[in-house]
């Protein structure tokens, strides 16, 4: 496996050591051959991670051609058995290796579709970073995100009519990769985030919609930090307007806090886009969210927050994880069961309702017999 | 390419010094022991276990004297959160937690955990009268209680399945009768040995009531069922910390986005497993008593608050 992946010798050796250890370990002594193969794959994965070789589980899955749940299970077992703590793989590191799988260079494709892999990588990485800032990456499988980023990057590098008309499926066909279903959703999410930024481009006159945003992607990516700042400001202003219109009572209180938030925002140390300062400011700035009160909601901790919490609080922020924006409705708790002591009387009638009458029981038995016979 | 800046979201808090400093004021930086212990980076675990011992003794003395305050001090240094920083041992750090201060339970500090810095020293209040600024103000909701009870007699599952309306029995698939009642809305697994598992209740009392109802049904079906050794085996709670999290950071836990979208954090004391999701929702499981769930949430909340990120 290591040969196929073309990894360093050390990784190969490390994975062999782990495999030997795991093989002898009691939890893996009497497992099936398939599980042992999966175990080998997991050892390679762990060794790559420990030695900073970017690789995803999906790659291992492809190599050993196994069920993802089984691989996951074996991986977790192995980690706890051998007490390894593997660092997490950064998605941006993985992009480059993944892009090499996509056969989109001019060797493989005609001019209109071909793309230089370096440009593609650069653009895709920027898109993934943007996605990460917009909460699209956290908690999701990385490979569909990469696929969505590569697809959009490919479209945006030369936004001809033909490319724009190519669907994800067709793209995967020409690049000779397997399509991942979640990638379609990720594309929509990334496009949405791009639109939010695209709206702030000063020189674009028409409305930026998911359909035409691809043409502006290059511009958006180039100036994304500035656009992000602008979008934040616009959003805050919009919220402020909304609150002024909505809440008369707590008007002064809220505008005060909003003003204070703006003041805070303007001081250099607490720019709302702290981590996105385009020019390096020497040592990395603290990226802690506490000095970024760019969501007005955070200032209203306590009673106000309580009241507003029923409104989807994800909608009050410019960027939020999609699961918060489109929150599912929860089933309402039955109120009758609040004050149960556990020792109440149980009524006979209730219990009788759970027991069949003799006639019912006979019918049931008869039906069962009939089923068994047929 | 702005590698440093752009990578930052993935590395969570990659800034060494200042990462958590702005948030420090929100936690009362008190070690209420007067023990003279000052937080310092731990060089080896031996010296730490001595510190722990001292702390514990001091604490037991203080217990009787002072009102309990709920204080969590988390010394947030770089190594807690950046996997890539030099100087860390490459291990994801273990969050060191709570010392339960209830009555006579001693605070068994896990002496062997590899610690990188000052222990977190929360003290759970005996009376829940905590200053608002120090407690989260959010109460986790119990979602599921699993309990077991012994009916004390052998049961004929076929008869039960035949004569009870709310029962299903498929011996080829599973060797127990699955029975359900409407109120409280629960499910029970009834085994031929007479043991029963009751799941789905939202409180301990409801679970007990439900188990009694199942026992009564079995009684009515003609078996000499009793109600022995009722015990709550597991409690699951959920809560919303109302922050968003980039989950690249590792709190001495597992985060594998390819396998599961949440971060799995195994707290040592209390022994609770928390699933933390990007939306800020937290699922807590593994508790035997309700207080453990509350305690675990109060332990994790300040840390999660510190991790709060906005775009």
XYZ file of C-alpha atoms in Angstrom:
685
model
C 0.000 0.000 0.000
C 2.779 2.347 0.887
C 4.333 1.788 -2.514
C 1.129 2.749 -4.263
C 0.823 5.889 -2.189
C 4.471 6.665 -2.768
C 5.150 7.665 0.772
C 8.428 8.001 2.589
C 10.329 5.044 3.759
C 9.741 6.073 7.371
C 6.033 5.937 6.953
C 6.305 2.504 5.500
C 8.410 1.345 8.410
C 6.225 2.954 10.998
C 3.117 1.435 9.545
C 4.753 -1.952 9.544
C 5.644 -1.632 13.212
C 2.120 -0.625 14.077
C 0.704 -3.447 12.084
C 2.866 -5.954 13.838
C 1.887 -4.547 17.180
C -1.774 -4.544 16.341
C -1.630 -8.000 14.894
C -0.414 -9.361 18.174
C -2.869 -7.348 20.187
C -5.637 -9.361 21.725
C -8.485 -7.491 20.096
C -7.184 -8.344 16.678
C -6.012 -11.871 17.138
C -9.024 -13.736 15.889
C -10.531 -11.424 13.338
C -11.394 -12.167 9.756
C -8.960 -11.714 6.929
C -10.900 -8.762 5.644
C -10.602 -7.033 8.974
C -6.883 -7.658 8.966
C -6.575 -6.007 5.582
C -8.559 -3.082 6.871
C -6.257 -2.987 9.860
C -3.295 -2.721 7.557
C -4.922 0.220 5.830
C -5.577 1.901 9.147
C -1.953 1.467 10.184
C -0.838 3.173 7.013
C -3.308 5.961 7.633
C -2.132 6.521 11.172
C 1.518 6.483 10.188
C 0.895 9.024 7.468
C -0.901 11.261 9.879
C 1.742 11.026 12.533
C 4.437 11.903 10.043
C 2.442 14.745 8.545
C 1.693 13.153 5.238
C -1.687 14.488 4.164
C -4.056 11.688 3.399
C -7.728 11.156 3.881
C -9.569 8.090 4.957
C -11.288 8.136 1.611
C -8.018 7.367 -0.122
C -7.465 4.362 2.074
C -11.027 3.303 1.424
C -10.369 3.378 -2.286
C -7.190 1.408 -1.921
C -8.549 -1.397 0.157
C -12.048 -1.219 -1.245
C -13.835 -1.741 2.026
C -16.967 -0.576 3.754
C -16.531 2.847 5.383
C -18.229 1.821 8.615
C -15.964 -1.170 8.995
C -12.883 0.931 8.378
C -14.077 3.487 10.881
C -14.696 0.809 13.455
C -11.325 -0.833 13.005
C -9.572 2.520 13.020
C -11.110 3.560 16.330
C -10.374 0.187 17.842
C -6.802 0.270 16.705
C -6.241 3.778 17.983
C -7.516 2.922 21.420
C -5.715 -0.431 21.522
C -2.357 0.992 20.554
C -3.016 4.272 22.361
C -2.054 6.458 19.457
C -3.092 10.050 19.159
C -2.987 11.023 15.564
C -3.150 14.691 14.633
C -5.932 15.870 12.441
C -5.352 16.322 8.756
C -5.744 19.833 7.453
C -8.014 19.923 4.503
C -5.878 22.401 2.622
C -2.935 20.038 2.722
C -4.986 17.297 1.242
C -6.256 19.346 -1.657
C -3.064 19.224 -3.613
C -2.793 15.470 -3.473
C -6.412 15.126 -4.378
C -6.222 17.404 -7.345
C -3.657 15.166 -8.896
C -6.345 12.570 -9.241
C -8.400 14.834 -11.376
C -7.314 14.347 -14.948
C -7.818 17.866 -16.106
C -4.506 18.857 -17.525
C -4.089 19.619 -21.184
C -2.664 16.160 -21.763
C -5.987 14.598 -21.103
C -8.503 17.082 -22.296
C -9.164 19.486 -25.133
C -8.282 23.126 -24.695
C -11.679 24.381 -23.531
C -11.756 22.003 -20.612
C -8.141 21.667 -19.672
C -6.717 23.500 -16.719
C -3.306 23.920 -15.227
C -3.158 22.026 -11.941
C -1.209 24.736 -10.131
C -3.824 27.377 -10.843
C -6.527 24.941 -9.992
C -4.910 24.138 -6.664
C -4.453 27.753 -5.794
C -8.039 28.613 -6.566
C -9.437 25.526 -4.889
C -7.445 26.155 -1.729
C -8.744 29.701 -1.570
C -12.288 28.449 -2.007
C -11.861 25.907 0.754
C -10.490 28.552 3.072
C -13.480 30.706 2.321
C -15.734 27.754 2.969
C -14.002 27.158 6.271
C -14.547 30.745 7.310
C -18.197 30.404 6.413
C -18.647 27.305 8.546
C -19.152 24.993 5.625
C -16.185 22.759 6.388
C -16.417 21.992 10.085
C -17.979 18.660 10.807
C -18.292 17.623 7.193
C -16.497 15.011 5.185
C -13.578 16.687 3.448
C -13.670 14.947 0.084
C -17.011 16.332 -1.172
C -15.886 19.794 -0.125
C -12.699 19.389 -2.105
C -14.667 18.156 -5.063
C -17.009 21.150 -4.893
C -14.059 23.524 -4.593
C -12.253 21.971 -7.536
C -15.372 22.095 -9.653
C -16.031 25.754 -8.883
C -12.368 26.612 -9.318
C -12.329 24.901 -12.676
C -15.417 26.803 -13.752
C -14.176 30.134 -12.528
C -10.687 29.988 -14.000
C -12.166 30.215 -17.448
C -15.892 30.901 -17.146
C -16.851 30.072 -20.708
C -20.409 29.151 -21.558
C -19.412 25.571 -22.034
C -17.799 25.244 -18.674
C -20.647 26.957 -16.922
C -23.099 24.599 -18.497
C -21.169 21.520 -17.406
C -22.842 19.866 -14.484
C -20.920 18.302 -11.622
C -21.690 14.870 -12.960
C -20.280 15.653 -16.367
C -17.256 17.247 -14.745
C -16.580 14.110 -12.768
C -16.906 12.086 -15.922
C -14.374 14.107 -17.828
C -12.018 14.255 -14.879
C -12.459 10.556 -14.355
C -13.278 10.695 -10.674
C -16.184 9.243 -8.738
C -18.872 11.739 -7.942
C -19.791 12.271 -4.300
C -23.425 13.084 -3.663
C -22.865 15.647 -0.889
C -20.682 17.642 -3.273
C -23.790 19.069 -4.913
C -24.965 20.501 -1.620
C -21.521 21.854 -0.863
C -21.461 23.593 -4.217
C -24.711 25.325 -3.361
C -23.412 26.316 0.062
C -20.159 27.671 -1.284
C -22.010 29.586 -3.972
C -24.238 31.104 -1.313
C -21.230 32.241 0.664
C -19.674 33.628 -2.489
C -22.840 35.550 -3.245
C -22.792 37.130 0.184
C -19.348 38.437 -0.556
C -20.052 39.147 -4.200
C -22.789 41.553 -3.209
C -20.155 43.797 -1.689
C -18.050 44.185 -4.803
C -18.267 47.861 -5.600
C -17.782 47.580 -9.338
C -20.446 45.004 -10.028
C -23.706 46.572 -11.023
C -26.049 43.674 -11.459
C -27.311 41.465 -8.674
C -25.008 38.613 -7.775
C -26.926 35.370 -7.822
C -25.743 31.790 -7.562
C -26.093 31.562 -11.321
C -23.751 34.362 -12.244
C -21.464 34.338 -9.251
C -18.933 32.049 -10.916
C -17.727 34.847 -13.142
C -16.870 36.934 -10.147
C -15.178 34.202 -8.167
C -11.668 35.288 -9.073
C -12.364 38.822 -7.897
C -14.057 37.611 -4.771
C -11.173 35.362 -3.857
C -8.617 38.010 -4.523
C -10.289 40.546 -2.293
C -12.081 38.247 0.027
C -10.828 39.735 3.248
C -11.890 43.229 2.365
C -15.212 41.954 1.063
C -15.723 40.011 4.257
C -15.208 43.104 6.328
C -17.638 45.035 4.216
C -20.211 42.296 4.381
C -19.905 42.178 8.159
C -20.418 45.885 8.417
C -23.425 45.804 6.121
C -24.924 42.979 8.082
C -24.459 44.759 11.381
C -26.021 47.886 10.010
C -28.945 45.912 8.718
C -29.411 44.268 12.087
C -29.252 47.596 13.787
C -31.989 48.902 11.526
C -34.066 45.870 12.248
C -33.699 46.221 15.964
C -34.491 49.900 15.905
C -37.669 49.186 14.056
C -38.606 46.216 16.157
C -37.889 46.935 19.746
C -38.948 50.254 21.166
C -38.478 49.509 24.811
C -34.991 48.288 24.793
C -34.036 50.716 22.080
C -31.495 52.716 23.974
C -29.940 49.745 25.561
C -29.448 47.946 22.336
C -28.185 50.813 20.303
C -25.740 51.510 23.038
C -24.411 48.049 22.920
C -24.389 48.068 19.148
C -22.461 51.282 19.191
C -20.056 49.847 21.656
C -19.653 46.865 19.428
C -18.834 49.124 16.520
C -16.334 50.981 18.628
C -14.788 47.758 19.650
C -14.752 46.650 16.074
C -12.910 49.696 14.964
C -10.056 49.344 17.374
C -7.272 47.578 15.590
C -7.029 44.716 17.959
C -10.546 43.631 17.624
C -11.297 43.849 13.999
C -14.138 41.547 13.296
C -12.128 39.840 10.665
C -9.161 39.404 12.877
C -7.938 36.245 11.372
C -8.333 37.520 7.891
C -5.993 40.454 7.961
C -4.525 40.245 4.529
C -1.189 41.749 5.379
C 0.852 39.869 7.830
C 1.107 41.688 11.080
C 4.101 39.920 12.372
C 3.099 37.330 14.863
C -0.309 35.805 14.260
C -3.026 37.698 15.970
C -5.198 36.165 18.587
C -8.042 34.643 16.768
C -10.198 34.086 19.721
C -13.823 34.843 19.080
C -14.191 36.857 22.217
C -12.760 39.974 20.775
C -14.847 39.656 17.679
C -18.295 40.613 18.753
C -19.370 40.933 15.215
C -22.584 39.181 15.983
C -24.777 41.596 17.809
C -26.397 38.668 19.501
C -23.362 37.974 21.596
C -23.622 41.311 23.298
C -27.093 40.606 24.458
C -26.212 37.823 26.777
C -28.574 37.150 29.578
C -32.219 38.064 29.474
C -32.326 39.436 25.975
C -30.701 36.408 24.526
C -33.194 34.242 26.252
C -36.062 35.986 24.570
C -34.509 35.974 21.181
C -33.448 32.427 21.344
C -36.698 31.205 19.950
C -35.931 33.016 16.738
C -33.380 31.059 14.904
C -30.273 32.646 16.246
C -28.304 31.315 13.337
C -30.091 33.788 11.136
C -28.774 36.730 13.097
C -25.227 36.041 12.084
C -23.831 36.643 8.647
C -22.201 33.248 8.374
C -23.364 30.294 10.379
C -23.145 26.547 10.007
C -25.882 25.364 7.661
C -27.317 23.107 10.339
C -28.062 26.167 12.434
C -29.509 28.239 9.634
C -31.840 25.505 8.593
C -32.588 24.198 12.050
C -34.908 21.225 12.173
C -38.037 21.499 14.233
C -37.940 19.557 17.443
C -40.831 17.485 18.663
C -42.528 19.242 21.556
C -42.207 17.644 24.950
C -45.478 16.444 26.412
C -46.323 18.742 29.298
C -48.380 16.205 31.258
C -45.358 14.272 32.273
C -43.619 17.018 34.147
C -44.469 16.142 37.721
C -44.119 12.429 37.879
C -42.981 10.903 41.158
C -42.527 7.372 39.919
C -44.694 5.908 42.661
C -48.095 6.835 41.390
C -51.004 4.485 41.261
C -51.285 2.599 38.019
C -54.827 2.232 36.864
C -56.059 -1.206 35.944
C -57.846 0.039 32.913
C -54.662 1.400 31.470
C -52.901 -1.913 31.917
C -55.862 -3.782 30.492
C -55.640 -1.682 27.393
C -52.311 -3.293 26.720
C -53.592 -6.841 26.946
C -55.458 -8.680 24.252
C -58.885 -10.067 24.848
C -59.066 -13.864 24.649
C -60.818 -13.605 21.289
C -58.106 -11.364 19.934
C -55.444 -13.728 21.150
C -57.093 -16.644 19.429
C -57.398 -14.745 16.178
C -53.810 -13.684 16.391
C -52.634 -17.235 16.948
C -54.671 -18.415 14.032
C -53.310 -15.783 11.713
C -49.807 -16.612 12.756
C -50.331 -20.237 11.953
C -51.682 -19.314 8.572
C -48.653 -17.191 7.864
C -46.311 -19.935 8.842
C -48.019 -22.404 6.618
C -47.990 -20.218 3.539
C -0.320 32.886 -0.655
C -1.215 33.969 2.767
C -0.601 30.635 4.198
C -0.428 31.651 7.796
C -3.548 33.637 7.882
C -5.536 31.419 5.696
C -4.642 28.284 7.488
C -5.687 29.761 10.754
C -9.307 28.687 10.749
C -8.234 25.131 10.494
C -5.755 25.331 13.215
C -8.243 26.852 15.495
C -6.199 28.951 17.787
C -2.781 28.765 16.424
C -1.605 31.894 18.074
C 0.623 30.909 20.908
C 0.318 33.650 23.367
C -2.802 35.520 23.034
C -5.201 32.878 22.006
C -7.193 32.763 25.135
C -5.969 35.786 26.937
C -8.819 38.065 25.991
C -11.196 35.587 27.444
C -9.390 35.313 30.722
C -11.339 38.015 32.494
C -14.496 36.075 32.133
C -13.292 33.382 34.421
C -12.596 34.321 37.945
C -8.946 33.590 38.265
C -9.306 32.335 41.773
C -7.834 29.311 43.278
C -9.908 29.489 46.403
C -7.636 27.442 48.522
C -5.167 29.979 49.678
C -2.840 27.181 49.009
C -0.222 29.334 47.531
C -0.411 27.283 44.422
C 0.245 29.386 41.447
C -0.550 28.091 38.066
C 2.534 27.106 36.258
C 3.340 24.895 33.407
C 3.727 21.373 34.514
C 7.072 19.900 33.805
C 6.447 16.430 34.956
C 3.521 14.604 36.294
C 5.193 13.674 39.543
C 5.350 17.187 40.830
C 1.832 17.674 39.700
C 0.493 14.782 41.678
C 2.028 16.290 44.785
C 0.359 19.555 43.957
C -2.885 17.697 43.472
C -2.571 16.096 46.862
C -1.960 19.393 48.521
C -4.859 20.907 46.741
C -7.155 18.106 47.755
C -6.273 18.382 51.395
C -6.667 22.089 51.410
C -9.933 21.778 49.679
C -11.366 19.361 52.165
C -10.523 21.788 54.895
C -12.065 24.657 53.098
C -15.224 22.779 52.318
C -16.716 23.155 55.708
C -15.794 26.744 56.021
C -16.626 28.574 52.880
C -19.683 28.832 50.731
C -19.051 26.893 47.632
C -18.306 28.939 44.644
C -18.383 27.606 41.261
C -15.071 28.554 39.850
C -13.417 27.268 36.878
C -10.046 28.431 36.073
C -8.779 27.353 32.828
C -5.323 28.376 32.063
C -5.445 28.501 28.384
C -2.129 28.254 26.825
C -1.191 27.468 23.343
C -0.562 23.820 23.800
C -4.148 23.162 24.669
C -5.308 23.828 21.231
C -2.813 23.846 18.479
C -1.924 20.452 17.286
C 0.921 21.772 15.246
C 2.842 23.804 17.748
C 6.293 22.758 18.730
C 6.791 22.001 22.319
C 3.683 19.946 22.631
C 4.296 16.339 22.907
C 2.068 15.701 19.993
C -0.505 14.338 22.299
C -3.810 16.007 22.424
C -3.990 17.424 25.901
C -6.243 16.028 28.519
C -8.503 18.503 30.047
C -8.174 18.240 33.717
C -11.326 18.532 35.592
C -13.654 18.840 38.161
C -13.339 17.958 41.654
C -16.755 17.035 42.829
C -17.354 18.674 46.084
C -20.469 17.099 47.402
C -20.619 15.962 50.938
C -17.969 13.473 51.610
C -16.782 12.567 48.192
C -13.185 13.332 47.912
C -11.790 14.860 44.886
C -9.983 12.105 43.243
C -7.739 13.858 40.881
C -6.519 11.615 38.206
C -2.907 11.571 39.106
C -1.731 9.914 36.004
C -3.159 12.091 33.363
C -0.533 13.857 31.384
C -1.142 17.482 32.091
C 0.326 20.416 30.427
C -0.684 23.085 32.765
C -2.557 24.118 35.795
C -5.387 21.874 36.685
C -8.829 23.162 36.057
C -10.354 23.541 39.438
C -14.082 23.907 39.356
C -16.060 23.398 42.447
C -19.610 22.370 41.991
C -21.966 24.193 44.297
C -23.832 22.328 46.949
C -26.643 24.761 46.596
C -27.083 25.910 43.047
C -26.703 29.506 44.047
C -23.933 30.441 41.745
C -23.192 33.918 40.566
C -24.588 34.363 37.134
C -21.304 35.298 35.642
C -19.727 32.062 36.661
C -22.347 29.517 35.725
C -23.607 28.970 32.283
C -27.249 29.630 32.990
C -28.096 26.823 30.612
C -29.535 23.604 31.952
C -29.063 20.473 29.905
C -32.293 18.644 29.117
C -32.492 14.954 29.770
C -33.437 13.129 26.617
C -33.204 9.471 27.481
C -32.910 7.307 30.546
C -32.011 3.637 30.397
C -32.874 1.556 33.408
C -32.991 -2.091 34.338
C -35.156 -4.031 36.698
C -35.462 -7.643 37.687
C -38.943 -9.105 37.557
C -37.751 -12.035 39.593
C -39.260 -14.909 37.651
C -38.766 -16.794 34.425
C -40.956 -15.623 31.603
C -42.419 -17.343 28.590
C -41.847 -14.838 25.847
C -44.130 -16.579 23.389
C -47.085 -16.233 25.732
C -46.312 -12.616 26.368
C -46.087 -11.884 22.662
C -49.327 -13.690 22.049
C -51.376 -12.084 24.755
C -50.026 -8.559 24.899
C -51.096 -5.986 22.337
C -48.059 -3.846 22.533
C -45.453 -6.531 22.208
C -43.316 -7.781 19.370
C -41.186 -10.863 19.438
C -38.941 -12.180 16.732
C -36.705 -14.838 18.266
C -34.631 -15.205 15.130
C -33.638 -11.584 15.275
C -33.467 -10.872 18.986
C -34.089 -12.985 22.030
C -36.406 -10.607 23.867
C -39.895 -9.213 23.692
C -40.058 -5.567 22.732
C -42.933 -3.911 24.523
C -44.088 -0.330 24.339
C -46.418 1.822 26.382
C -47.878 5.155 25.562
C -47.381 6.969 28.757
C -44.632 7.587 29.586
C -43.602 6.957 26.029
C -41.057 4.218 26.509
C -39.875 0.889 25.179
C -38.909 -2.151 27.175
C -36.904 -5.235 26.335
C -38.134 -8.172 28.345
C -35.951 -11.250 28.532
C -36.895 -14.771 29.393
C -34.711 -14.637 32.494
C -37.056 -12.061 33.937
C -34.736 -9.128 33.502
C -36.023 -6.064 31.763
C -34.484 -2.969 30.205
C -36.581 0.196 29.981
C -35.568 3.007 27.629
C -36.940 6.276 26.342
C -38.062 8.059 29.488
C -37.166 11.681 29.997
C -36.660 11.576 33.741
C -35.749 9.137 36.459
C -39.239 9.171 37.889
C -40.814 8.567 34.517
C -38.470 5.659 33.953
C -39.480 4.144 37.246
C -43.153 4.605 36.552
C -42.797 3.089 33.125
C -40.900 0.101 34.472
C -43.632 -0.440 37.037
C -46.253 -0.375 34.328
C -44.432 -2.982 32.302
C -44.116 -5.131 35.389
C -47.822 -4.752 35.985
C -48.587 -5.825 32.426
C -46.458 -8.922 32.857
C -48.205 -9.594 36.155
C -51.581 -9.373 34.529
C -50.489 -11.845 31.950
C -50.199 -14.373 34.714
C -46.564 -14.279 35.766
C -45.527 -13.702 39.385
C -43.581 -10.577 38.518
C -41.916 -8.509 41.200
C -40.022 -5.237 41.017
C -36.511 -5.877 42.205
C -33.284 -3.889 41.882
C -34.516 -1.010 39.805
C -31.429 0.849 38.660
C -30.733 3.674 36.287
C -27.939 2.595 34.007
C -27.474 5.535 31.693
C -28.696 9.050 31.241
C -28.402 11.099 28.100
C -28.740 14.847 28.078
C -28.460 17.467 25.446
C -27.842 21.128 25.545
C -27.005 24.078 23.425
C -24.025 26.170 24.258
C -24.996 28.641 21.551
C -21.601 29.048 20.068
C -20.167 27.813 16.883
C -17.021 25.777 16.891
C -14.332 25.093 14.441
C -13.582 21.600 15.509
C -10.058 21.311 14.443
C -8.905 21.806 17.956
C -8.538 18.710 19.964
C -9.481 18.630 23.606
C -7.817 15.352 24.309
C -10.496 13.730 22.289
C -11.363 12.467 18.902
C -12.526 14.440 15.955
C -12.711 12.546 12.715
C -14.918 14.433 10.299
C -14.818 11.536 7.901
C -16.379 9.267 10.467
C -18.579 11.485 12.582
C -19.331 15.195 12.378
C -19.054 15.781 16.093
C -16.129 15.885 18.426
C -16.100 13.065 20.959
C -14.771 14.226 24.272
C -14.357 11.849 27.173
C -14.385 13.720 30.427
C -12.615 11.995 33.267
C -14.451 13.415 36.173
C -17.349 12.995 36.024
C -17.029 10.101 33.653
C -19.146 11.450 30.861
C -18.801 11.353 27.114
C -19.682 14.551 25.351
C -20.428 14.943 21.685
C -19.798 18.482 20.624
C -21.073 19.691 17.301
C -20.274 22.696 15.173
C -23.646 24.263 15.954
C -22.732 24.390 19.611
C -25.121 21.652 20.563
C -23.726 19.232 23.075
C -24.880 15.710 23.844
C -23.828 14.285 27.201
C -24.070 10.602 27.931
C -22.839 7.990 30.333
C -24.206 9.434 33.530
C -25.712 7.406 36.306
C -27.159 10.408 38.082
C -28.519 13.700 36.856
C -25.931 15.728 38.718
C -23.168 14.237 36.610
C -24.726 15.590 33.451
C -25.078 19.051 34.953
C -21.587 18.958 36.308
C -20.115 17.852 33.022
C -21.882 20.621 31.205
C -20.772 23.228 33.671
C -17.247 21.964 33.263
C -17.243 22.108 29.533
C -19.176 25.325 29.089
C -16.444 27.814 29.966
C -14.015 25.998 27.771
C -16.428 25.981 24.913
C -17.145 29.623 25.509
C -13.496 30.278 25.079
C -13.526 28.482 21.800
C -16.369 30.466 20.452
C -15.584 31.765 17.033
C -17.389 33.993 14.681
C -16.521 34.617 11.084
